[in-house]
Short mmCIF file of C-alpha atoms in Angstrom, two decimals:
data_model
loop_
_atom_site.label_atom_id
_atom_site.label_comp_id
_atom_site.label_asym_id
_atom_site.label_seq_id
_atom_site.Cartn_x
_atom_site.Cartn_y
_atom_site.Cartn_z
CA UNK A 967 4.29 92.87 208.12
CA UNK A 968 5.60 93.42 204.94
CA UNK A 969 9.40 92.81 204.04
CA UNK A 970 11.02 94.99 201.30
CA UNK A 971 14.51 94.21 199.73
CA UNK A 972 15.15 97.70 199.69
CA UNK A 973 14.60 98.43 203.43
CA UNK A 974 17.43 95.80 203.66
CA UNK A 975 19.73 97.66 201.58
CA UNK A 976 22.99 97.74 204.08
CA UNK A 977 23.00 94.14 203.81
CA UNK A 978 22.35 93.70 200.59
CA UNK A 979 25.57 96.00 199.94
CA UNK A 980 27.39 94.51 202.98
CA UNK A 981 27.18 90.89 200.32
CA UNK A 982 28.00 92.28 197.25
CA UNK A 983 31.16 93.83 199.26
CA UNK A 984 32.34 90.75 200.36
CA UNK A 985 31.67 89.18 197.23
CA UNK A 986 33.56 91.98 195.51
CA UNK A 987 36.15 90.74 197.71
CA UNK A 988 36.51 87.69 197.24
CA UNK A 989 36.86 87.53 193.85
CA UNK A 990 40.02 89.67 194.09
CA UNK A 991 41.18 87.20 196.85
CA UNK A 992 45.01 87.14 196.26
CA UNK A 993 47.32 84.40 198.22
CA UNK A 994 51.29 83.33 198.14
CA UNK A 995 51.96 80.80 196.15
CA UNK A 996 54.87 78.15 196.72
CA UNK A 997 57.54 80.99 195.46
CA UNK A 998 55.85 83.50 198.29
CA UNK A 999 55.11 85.54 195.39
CA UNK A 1000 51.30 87.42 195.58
CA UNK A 1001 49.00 85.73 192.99
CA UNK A 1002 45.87 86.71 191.95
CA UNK A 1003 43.44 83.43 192.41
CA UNK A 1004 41.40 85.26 189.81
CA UNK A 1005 44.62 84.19 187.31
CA UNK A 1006 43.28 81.06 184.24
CA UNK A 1007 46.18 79.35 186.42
CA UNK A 1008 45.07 78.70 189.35
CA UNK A 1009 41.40 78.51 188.14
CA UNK A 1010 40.81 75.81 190.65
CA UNK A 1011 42.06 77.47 193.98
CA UNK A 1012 40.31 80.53 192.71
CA UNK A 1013 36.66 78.94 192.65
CA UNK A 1014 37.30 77.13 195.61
CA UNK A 1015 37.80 80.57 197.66
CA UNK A 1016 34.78 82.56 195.67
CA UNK A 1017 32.99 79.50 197.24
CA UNK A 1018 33.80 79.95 200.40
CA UNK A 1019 33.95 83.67 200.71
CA UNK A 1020 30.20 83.81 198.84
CA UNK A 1021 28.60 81.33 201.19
CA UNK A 1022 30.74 83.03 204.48
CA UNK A 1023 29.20 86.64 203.34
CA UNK A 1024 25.90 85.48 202.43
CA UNK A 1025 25.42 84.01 205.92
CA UNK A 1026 26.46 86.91 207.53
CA UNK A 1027 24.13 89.03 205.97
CA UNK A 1028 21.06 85.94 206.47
CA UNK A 1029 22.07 86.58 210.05
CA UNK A 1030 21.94 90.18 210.73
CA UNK A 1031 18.68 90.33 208.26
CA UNK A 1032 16.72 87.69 210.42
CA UNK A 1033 18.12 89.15 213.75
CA UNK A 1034 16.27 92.50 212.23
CA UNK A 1035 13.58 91.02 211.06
CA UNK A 1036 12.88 89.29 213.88
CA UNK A 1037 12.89 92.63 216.16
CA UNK A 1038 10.54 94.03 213.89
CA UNK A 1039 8.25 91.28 214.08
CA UNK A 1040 8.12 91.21 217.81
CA UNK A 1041 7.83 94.98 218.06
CA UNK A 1042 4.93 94.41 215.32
CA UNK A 1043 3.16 91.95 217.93
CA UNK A 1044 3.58 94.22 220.92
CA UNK A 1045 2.99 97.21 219.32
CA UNK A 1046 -0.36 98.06 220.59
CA UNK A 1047 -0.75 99.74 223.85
CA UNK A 1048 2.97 99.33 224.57
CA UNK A 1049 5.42 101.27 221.90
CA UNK A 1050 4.11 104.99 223.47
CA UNK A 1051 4.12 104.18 227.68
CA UNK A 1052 1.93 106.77 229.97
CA UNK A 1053 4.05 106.93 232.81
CA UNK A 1054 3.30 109.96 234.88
CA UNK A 1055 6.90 110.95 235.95
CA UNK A 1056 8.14 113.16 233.31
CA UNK A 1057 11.98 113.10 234.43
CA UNK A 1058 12.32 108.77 234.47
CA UNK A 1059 14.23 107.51 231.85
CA UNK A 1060 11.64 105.96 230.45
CA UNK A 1061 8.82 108.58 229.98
CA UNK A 1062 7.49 108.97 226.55
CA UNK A 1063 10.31 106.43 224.74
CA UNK A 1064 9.86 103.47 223.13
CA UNK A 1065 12.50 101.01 223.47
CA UNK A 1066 12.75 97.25 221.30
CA UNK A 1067 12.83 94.37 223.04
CA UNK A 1068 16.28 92.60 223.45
CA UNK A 1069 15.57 89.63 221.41
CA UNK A 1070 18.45 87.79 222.12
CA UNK A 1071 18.17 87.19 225.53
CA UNK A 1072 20.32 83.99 226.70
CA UNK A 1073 17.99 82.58 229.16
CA UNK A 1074 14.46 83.07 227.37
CA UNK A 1075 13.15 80.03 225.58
CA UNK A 1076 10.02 79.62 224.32
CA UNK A 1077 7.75 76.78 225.48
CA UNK A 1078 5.57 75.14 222.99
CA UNK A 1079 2.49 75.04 224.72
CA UNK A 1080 2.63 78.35 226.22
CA UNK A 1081 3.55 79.28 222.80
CA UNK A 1082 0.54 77.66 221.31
CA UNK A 1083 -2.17 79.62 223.66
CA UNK A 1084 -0.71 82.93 223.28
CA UNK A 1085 -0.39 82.49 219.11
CA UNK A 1086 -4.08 81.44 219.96
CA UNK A 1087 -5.16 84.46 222.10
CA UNK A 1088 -3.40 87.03 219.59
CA UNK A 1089 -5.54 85.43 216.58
CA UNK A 1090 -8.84 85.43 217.93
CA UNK A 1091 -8.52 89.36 219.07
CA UNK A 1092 -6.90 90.17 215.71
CA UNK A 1093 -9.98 87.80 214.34
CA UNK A 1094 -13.23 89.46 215.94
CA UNK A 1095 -12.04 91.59 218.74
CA UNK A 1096 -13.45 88.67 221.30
CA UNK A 1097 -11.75 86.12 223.54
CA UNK A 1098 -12.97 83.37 225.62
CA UNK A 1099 -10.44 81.86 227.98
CA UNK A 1100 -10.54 78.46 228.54
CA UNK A 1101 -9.51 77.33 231.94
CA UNK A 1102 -7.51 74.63 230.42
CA UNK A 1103 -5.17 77.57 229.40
CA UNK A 1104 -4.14 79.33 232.50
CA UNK A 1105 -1.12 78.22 234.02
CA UNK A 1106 -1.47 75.41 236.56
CA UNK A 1107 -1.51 76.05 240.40
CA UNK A 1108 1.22 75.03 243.16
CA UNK A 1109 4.59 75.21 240.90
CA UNK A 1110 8.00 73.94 242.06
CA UNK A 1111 9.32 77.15 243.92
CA UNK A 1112 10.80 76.44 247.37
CA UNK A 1113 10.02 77.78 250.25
CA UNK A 1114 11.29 80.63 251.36
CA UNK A 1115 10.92 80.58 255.51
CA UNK A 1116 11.95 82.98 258.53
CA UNK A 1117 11.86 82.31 261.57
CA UNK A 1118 11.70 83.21 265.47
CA UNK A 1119 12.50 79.64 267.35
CA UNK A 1120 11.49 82.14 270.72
CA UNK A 1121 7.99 82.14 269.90
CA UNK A 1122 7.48 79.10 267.86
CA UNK A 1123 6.45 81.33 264.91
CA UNK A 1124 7.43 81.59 261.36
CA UNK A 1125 6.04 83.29 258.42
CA UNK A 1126 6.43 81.56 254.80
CA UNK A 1127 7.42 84.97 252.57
CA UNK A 1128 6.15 85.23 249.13
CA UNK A 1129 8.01 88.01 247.19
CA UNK A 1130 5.90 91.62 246.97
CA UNK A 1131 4.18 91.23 250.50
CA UNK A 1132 5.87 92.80 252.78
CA UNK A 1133 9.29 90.73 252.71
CA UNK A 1134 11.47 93.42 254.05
CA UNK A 1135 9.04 94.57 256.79
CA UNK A 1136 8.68 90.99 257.99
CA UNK A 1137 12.53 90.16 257.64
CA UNK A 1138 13.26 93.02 259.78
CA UNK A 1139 10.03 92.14 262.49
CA UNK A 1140 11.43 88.27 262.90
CA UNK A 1141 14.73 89.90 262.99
CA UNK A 1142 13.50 92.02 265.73
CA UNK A 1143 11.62 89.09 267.54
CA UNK A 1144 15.15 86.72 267.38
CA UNK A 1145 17.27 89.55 268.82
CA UNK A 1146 15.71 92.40 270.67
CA UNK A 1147 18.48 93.46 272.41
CA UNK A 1148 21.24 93.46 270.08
CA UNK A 1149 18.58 94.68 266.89
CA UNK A 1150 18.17 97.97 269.06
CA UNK A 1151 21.36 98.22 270.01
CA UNK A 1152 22.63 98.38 266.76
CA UNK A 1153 20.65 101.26 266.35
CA UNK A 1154 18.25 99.09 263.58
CA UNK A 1155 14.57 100.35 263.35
CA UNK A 1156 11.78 97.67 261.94
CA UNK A 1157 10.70 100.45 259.33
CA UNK A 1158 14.08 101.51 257.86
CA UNK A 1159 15.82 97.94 257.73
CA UNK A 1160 17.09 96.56 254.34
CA UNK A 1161 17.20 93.31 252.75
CA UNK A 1162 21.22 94.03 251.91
CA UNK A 1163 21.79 95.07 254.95
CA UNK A 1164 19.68 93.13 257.26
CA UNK A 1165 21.26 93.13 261.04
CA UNK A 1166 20.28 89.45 261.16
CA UNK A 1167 21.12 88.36 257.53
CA UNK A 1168 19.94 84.70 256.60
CA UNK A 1169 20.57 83.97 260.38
CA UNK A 1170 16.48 83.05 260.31
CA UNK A 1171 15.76 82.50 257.04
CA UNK A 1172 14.92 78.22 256.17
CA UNK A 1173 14.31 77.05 252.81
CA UNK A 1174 12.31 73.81 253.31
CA UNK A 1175 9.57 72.94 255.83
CA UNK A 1176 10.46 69.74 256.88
CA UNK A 1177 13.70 71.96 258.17
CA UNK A 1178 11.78 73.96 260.71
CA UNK A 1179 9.49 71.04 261.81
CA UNK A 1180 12.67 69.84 263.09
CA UNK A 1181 14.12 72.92 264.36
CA UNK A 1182 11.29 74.34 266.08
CA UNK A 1183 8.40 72.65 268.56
CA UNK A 1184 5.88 70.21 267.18
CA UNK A 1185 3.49 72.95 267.20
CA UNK A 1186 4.47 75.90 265.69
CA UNK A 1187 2.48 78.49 264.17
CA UNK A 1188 2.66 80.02 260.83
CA UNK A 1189 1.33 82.23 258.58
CA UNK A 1190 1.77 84.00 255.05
CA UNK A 1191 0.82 86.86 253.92
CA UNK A 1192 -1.54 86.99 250.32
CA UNK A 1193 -2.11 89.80 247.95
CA UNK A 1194 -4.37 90.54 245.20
CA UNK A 1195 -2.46 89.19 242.00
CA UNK A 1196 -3.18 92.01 239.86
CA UNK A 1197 -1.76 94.87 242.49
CA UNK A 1198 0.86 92.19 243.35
CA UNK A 1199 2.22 92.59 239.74
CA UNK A 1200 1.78 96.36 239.62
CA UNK A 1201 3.98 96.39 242.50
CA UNK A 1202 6.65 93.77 241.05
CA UNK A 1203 6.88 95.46 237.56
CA UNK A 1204 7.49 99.07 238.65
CA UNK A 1205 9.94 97.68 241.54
CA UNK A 1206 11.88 94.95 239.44
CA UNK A 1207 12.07 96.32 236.08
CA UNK A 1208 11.58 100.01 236.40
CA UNK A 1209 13.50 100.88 239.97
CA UNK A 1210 15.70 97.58 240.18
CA UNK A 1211 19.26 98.78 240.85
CA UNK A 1212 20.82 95.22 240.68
CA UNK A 1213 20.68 94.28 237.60
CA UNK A 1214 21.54 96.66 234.16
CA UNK A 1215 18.50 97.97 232.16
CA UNK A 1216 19.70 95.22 229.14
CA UNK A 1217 18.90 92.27 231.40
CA UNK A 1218 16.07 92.98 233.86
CA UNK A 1219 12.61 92.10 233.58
CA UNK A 1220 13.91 88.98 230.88
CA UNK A 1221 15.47 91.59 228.44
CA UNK A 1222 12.32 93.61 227.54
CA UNK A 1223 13.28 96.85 229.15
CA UNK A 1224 9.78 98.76 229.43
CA UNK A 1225 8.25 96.25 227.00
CA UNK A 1226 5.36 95.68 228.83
CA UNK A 1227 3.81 93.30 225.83
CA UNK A 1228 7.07 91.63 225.43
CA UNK A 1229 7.47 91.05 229.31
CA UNK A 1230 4.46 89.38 229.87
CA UNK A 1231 4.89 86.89 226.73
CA UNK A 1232 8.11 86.49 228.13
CA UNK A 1233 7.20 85.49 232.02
CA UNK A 1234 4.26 83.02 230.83
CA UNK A 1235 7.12 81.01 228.50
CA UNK A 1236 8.98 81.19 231.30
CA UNK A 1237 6.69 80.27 234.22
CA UNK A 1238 5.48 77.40 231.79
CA UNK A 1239 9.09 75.73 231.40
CA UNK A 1240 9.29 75.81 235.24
CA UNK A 1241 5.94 74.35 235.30
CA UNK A 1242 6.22 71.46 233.03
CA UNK A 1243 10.35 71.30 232.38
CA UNK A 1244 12.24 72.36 235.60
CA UNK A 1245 15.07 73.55 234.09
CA UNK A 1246 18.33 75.99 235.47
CA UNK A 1247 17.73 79.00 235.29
CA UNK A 1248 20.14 81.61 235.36
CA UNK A 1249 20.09 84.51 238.35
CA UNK A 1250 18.87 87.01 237.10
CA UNK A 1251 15.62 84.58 235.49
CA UNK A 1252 15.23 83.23 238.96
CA UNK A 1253 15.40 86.04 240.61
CA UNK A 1254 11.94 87.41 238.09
CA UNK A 1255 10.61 83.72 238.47
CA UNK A 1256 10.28 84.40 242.61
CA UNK A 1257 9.17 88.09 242.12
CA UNK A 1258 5.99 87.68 239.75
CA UNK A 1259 5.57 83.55 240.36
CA UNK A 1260 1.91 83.08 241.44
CA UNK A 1261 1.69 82.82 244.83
CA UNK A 1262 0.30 79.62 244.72
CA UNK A 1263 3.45 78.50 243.80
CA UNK A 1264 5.05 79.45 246.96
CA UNK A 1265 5.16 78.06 250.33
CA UNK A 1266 4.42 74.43 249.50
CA UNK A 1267 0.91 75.18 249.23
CA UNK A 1268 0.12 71.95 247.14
CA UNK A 1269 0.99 70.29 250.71
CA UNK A 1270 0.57 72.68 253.60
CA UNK A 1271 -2.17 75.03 252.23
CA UNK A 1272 -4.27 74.18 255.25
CA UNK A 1273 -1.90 74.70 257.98
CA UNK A 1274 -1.16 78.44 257.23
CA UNK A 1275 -3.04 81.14 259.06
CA UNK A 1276 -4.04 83.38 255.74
CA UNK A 1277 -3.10 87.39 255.90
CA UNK A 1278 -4.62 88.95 253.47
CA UNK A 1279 -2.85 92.31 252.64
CA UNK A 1280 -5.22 95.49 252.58
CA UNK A 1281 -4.77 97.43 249.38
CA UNK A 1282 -6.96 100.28 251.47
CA UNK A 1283 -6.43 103.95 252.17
CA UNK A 1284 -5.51 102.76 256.08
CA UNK A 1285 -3.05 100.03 254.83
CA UNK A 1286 -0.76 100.46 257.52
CA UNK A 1287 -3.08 100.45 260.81
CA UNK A 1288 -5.24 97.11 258.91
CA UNK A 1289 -1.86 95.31 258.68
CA UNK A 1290 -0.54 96.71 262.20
CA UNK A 1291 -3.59 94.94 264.08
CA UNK A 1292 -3.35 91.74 262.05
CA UNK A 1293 0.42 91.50 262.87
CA UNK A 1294 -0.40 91.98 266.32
CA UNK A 1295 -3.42 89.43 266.73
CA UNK A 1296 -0.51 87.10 265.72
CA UNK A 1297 1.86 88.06 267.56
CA UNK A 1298 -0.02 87.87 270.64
CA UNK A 1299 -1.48 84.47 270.03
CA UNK A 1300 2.32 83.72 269.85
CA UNK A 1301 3.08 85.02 273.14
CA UNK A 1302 5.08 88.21 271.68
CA UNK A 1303 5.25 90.64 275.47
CA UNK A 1304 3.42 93.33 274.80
CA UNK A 1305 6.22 96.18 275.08
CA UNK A 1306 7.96 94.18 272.12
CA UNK A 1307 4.76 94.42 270.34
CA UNK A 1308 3.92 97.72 271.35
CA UNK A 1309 7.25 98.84 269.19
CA UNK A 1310 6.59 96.53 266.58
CA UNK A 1311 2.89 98.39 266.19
CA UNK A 1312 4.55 101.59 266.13
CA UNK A 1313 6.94 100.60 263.67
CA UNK A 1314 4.53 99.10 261.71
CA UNK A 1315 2.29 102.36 260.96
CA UNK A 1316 4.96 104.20 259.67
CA UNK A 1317 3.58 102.84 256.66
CA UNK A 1318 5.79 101.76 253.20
CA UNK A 1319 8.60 100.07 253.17
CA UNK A 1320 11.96 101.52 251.55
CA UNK A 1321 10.34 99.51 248.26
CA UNK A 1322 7.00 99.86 248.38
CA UNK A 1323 5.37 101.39 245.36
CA UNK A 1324 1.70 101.83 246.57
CA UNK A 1325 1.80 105.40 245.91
CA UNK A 1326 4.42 106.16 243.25
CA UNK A 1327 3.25 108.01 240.26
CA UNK A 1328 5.22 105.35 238.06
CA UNK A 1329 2.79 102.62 239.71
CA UNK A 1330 -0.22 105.07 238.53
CA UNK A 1331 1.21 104.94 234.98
CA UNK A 1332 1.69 101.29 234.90
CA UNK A 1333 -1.86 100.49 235.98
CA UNK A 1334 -3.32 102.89 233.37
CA UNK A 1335 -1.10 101.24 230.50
CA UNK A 1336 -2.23 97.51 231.21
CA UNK A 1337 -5.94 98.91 231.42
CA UNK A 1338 -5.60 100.10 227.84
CA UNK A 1339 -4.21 96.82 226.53
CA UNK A 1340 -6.22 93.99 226.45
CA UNK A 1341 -3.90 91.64 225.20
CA UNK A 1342 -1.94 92.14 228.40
CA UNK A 1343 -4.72 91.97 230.67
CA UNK A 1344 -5.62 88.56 229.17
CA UNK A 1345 -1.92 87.17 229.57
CA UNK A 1346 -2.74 88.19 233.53
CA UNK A 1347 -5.66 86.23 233.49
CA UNK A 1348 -3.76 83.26 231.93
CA UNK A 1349 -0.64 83.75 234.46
CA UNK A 1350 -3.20 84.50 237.35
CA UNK A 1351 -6.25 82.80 237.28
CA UNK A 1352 -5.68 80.27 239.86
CA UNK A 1353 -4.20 82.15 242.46
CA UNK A 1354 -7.89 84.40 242.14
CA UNK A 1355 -9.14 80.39 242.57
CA UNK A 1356 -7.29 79.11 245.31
CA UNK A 1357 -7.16 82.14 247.86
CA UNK A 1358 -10.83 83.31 246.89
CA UNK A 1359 -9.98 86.70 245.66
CA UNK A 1360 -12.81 88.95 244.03
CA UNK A 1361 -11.78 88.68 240.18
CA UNK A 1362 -10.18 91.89 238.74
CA UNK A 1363 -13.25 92.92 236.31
CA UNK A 1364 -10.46 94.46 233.88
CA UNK A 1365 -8.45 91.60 233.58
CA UNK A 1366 -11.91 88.85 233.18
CA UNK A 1367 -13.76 90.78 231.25
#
């Protein structure tokens, strides 16, 4: 990108201003009489504050030049395949907009080695259009999440929950299973219960494993639901940074607003310090970090991998009867009566959740813009590839090719 002096020309004014300024700088002297420190007299005093107010306004204007140059450089790198989206929905917000990434974001840091493969990636497609990914690359497997645990001590059962799987339909089922009587008699249906306002609340939820081995008997079952990582994301992005209603438009999704380029830089840096740092992070960066976190990073899976029973959610035209008759070959091997599970069957094929996106036209838009962007798709692969490894999923063709 090239930088002109004369595209810079507010600053450039905004100097000589304060420069003007300065050298008309007047001040009291020990009379309290106004004295011009521009006077042969006071010579001294009068260099000392050109000094000062030259380097003061000279910095300012360094400042807000770099801060601008710097959000033209970014936009320069994500340009491609994210500056016009495609969204279907013509009355969002975001439809046909382009909006620049906030660059500074408090809680983003860049991490040198995730730095070092992306500045990698970005030259060899600018280079000859190719890319070969070596596995060395991807982000590592089993990261330091906790667990995140609910459970119904009635029927020995729990279910680990990994963000964008059906948390809020499970939530409300072992909420359900805990308390039958007083769920229904609060008027609470499985398929219309929110997270916020969850009859049960974190009653049932545990957030280490050693925790319910101690709570519940010796031999418990347990199980987790698992998702194809690329629909997984689809689902995360237009829930968390398009719909998300708890944070503003400024700070979700890691500042980027519909960024998409930007985003996804953005979440590997940041996935990669939690990998290999383990810093704080902030709420709203945690809260991200548990929503698009590869699910091997969830559930203690570097430990326990082998003592989950394995879900894998249907991304199928008959979604909702596919997961009904897996929920209930668990629940009956649990010893779940069968009127109990007859409702929770019923409940169950009402289909989507109050934030599922399977069928939103803003999911449709998403998908098409990530297709058209290879440099996205690739970032996917990096963030991705072992969770396609470790739970034997097909690989996406569009994000491996």
């Amino acid at each position: 990108m090239k930088f002109s002096i004369f595209e810079k020309s507010p600053y450039v004014l905004l100097n000589l201003l304060l420069a003007r300024i300065a050298s008309k700088f007047r001040w009291r002297n020990k009379d309290y009489q106004w004295v011009s420190v521009s006077k042969g007299d006071h010579f001294g005093m009068s260099f000392l504050f050109r000094c000062l107010f030259l380097a003061i306004s000279t910095m300012l204007a360094l400042i807000i030049v770099n801060v601008d140059y710097s959000k033209q450089t970014e936009d320069y790198q994500f340009e491609e395949g994210s500056g016009k989206t495609m969204y279907l929905n013509r009355r969002a917000p975001w439809y046909n907009k382009t909006y620049d990434a906030e660059i500074e974001y408090r809680n983003y840091a860049i991490h040198p080695l995730a730095d070092t493969i992306l500045t990698s990636l970005r030259r060899q497609m600018e280079s000859n259009g190719t890319y070969s990914m070596p596995e060395m690359w991807a982000l590592p497997p089993f990261g330091p999440l906790r667990e995140n645990i609910v459970i119904a001590p009635t029927y020995n059962l729990a279910t680990c929950q990994i963000e964008k799987i059906m948390t809020t339909v499970r939530d409300a089922v072992f909420c359900y299973l805990s308390d039958p009587i007083g769920f229904e008699a609060n008027n609470r249906t499985i398929s219309s219960e929110l997270w916020k306002e969850s009859y049960c609340g974190w009653s049932n939820y545990r957030s280490n494993i050693d925790d319910v081995e101690r709570e519940m008997a010796r031999k418990y079952m347990r199980f987790a639901l698992i998702r194809n990582p690329f629909e997984r994301f689809l689902s995360g992005y237009v829930d968390k940074c398009l719909n998300e209603k708890n944070f503003s438009p400024q700070v979700r999704c890691l500042g980027c607003r519909y960024n998409m380029r930007c985003f996804v830089s953005r979440l590997f840096h940041l996935l990669y310090g939690m990998h290999y740092n383990r810093t704080y992070l902030a709420r709203e960066v945690w809260y991200v970090a548990r929503h698009f976190a590869p699910q091997s990073w969830q559930c203690n899976f570097k430990k326990q991998l082998s003592t989950y029973n394995l879900i894998e959610y249907p991304e199928t035209t008959n979604q909702a009867t596919m997961v009904a008759e897996e929920f209930d070959r668990v629940l009956k091997k649990a010893g779940v009566p069968q009127d109990m599970r007859t409702i929770i069957r019923r409940e169950l094929m009402k289909g989507r959740s109050p934030h599922s996106t399977s069928k939103s036209r803003a999911r449709s838009g998403v998908k098409k813009m990530i297709l058209t962007d290879r440099y996205v798709r690739k970032v996917l692969a990096l963030m991705y590839y072992f969770d396609y490894i470790v739970f034997g999923f097909k690989l996406t063709p569009s994000l491996f090719d």
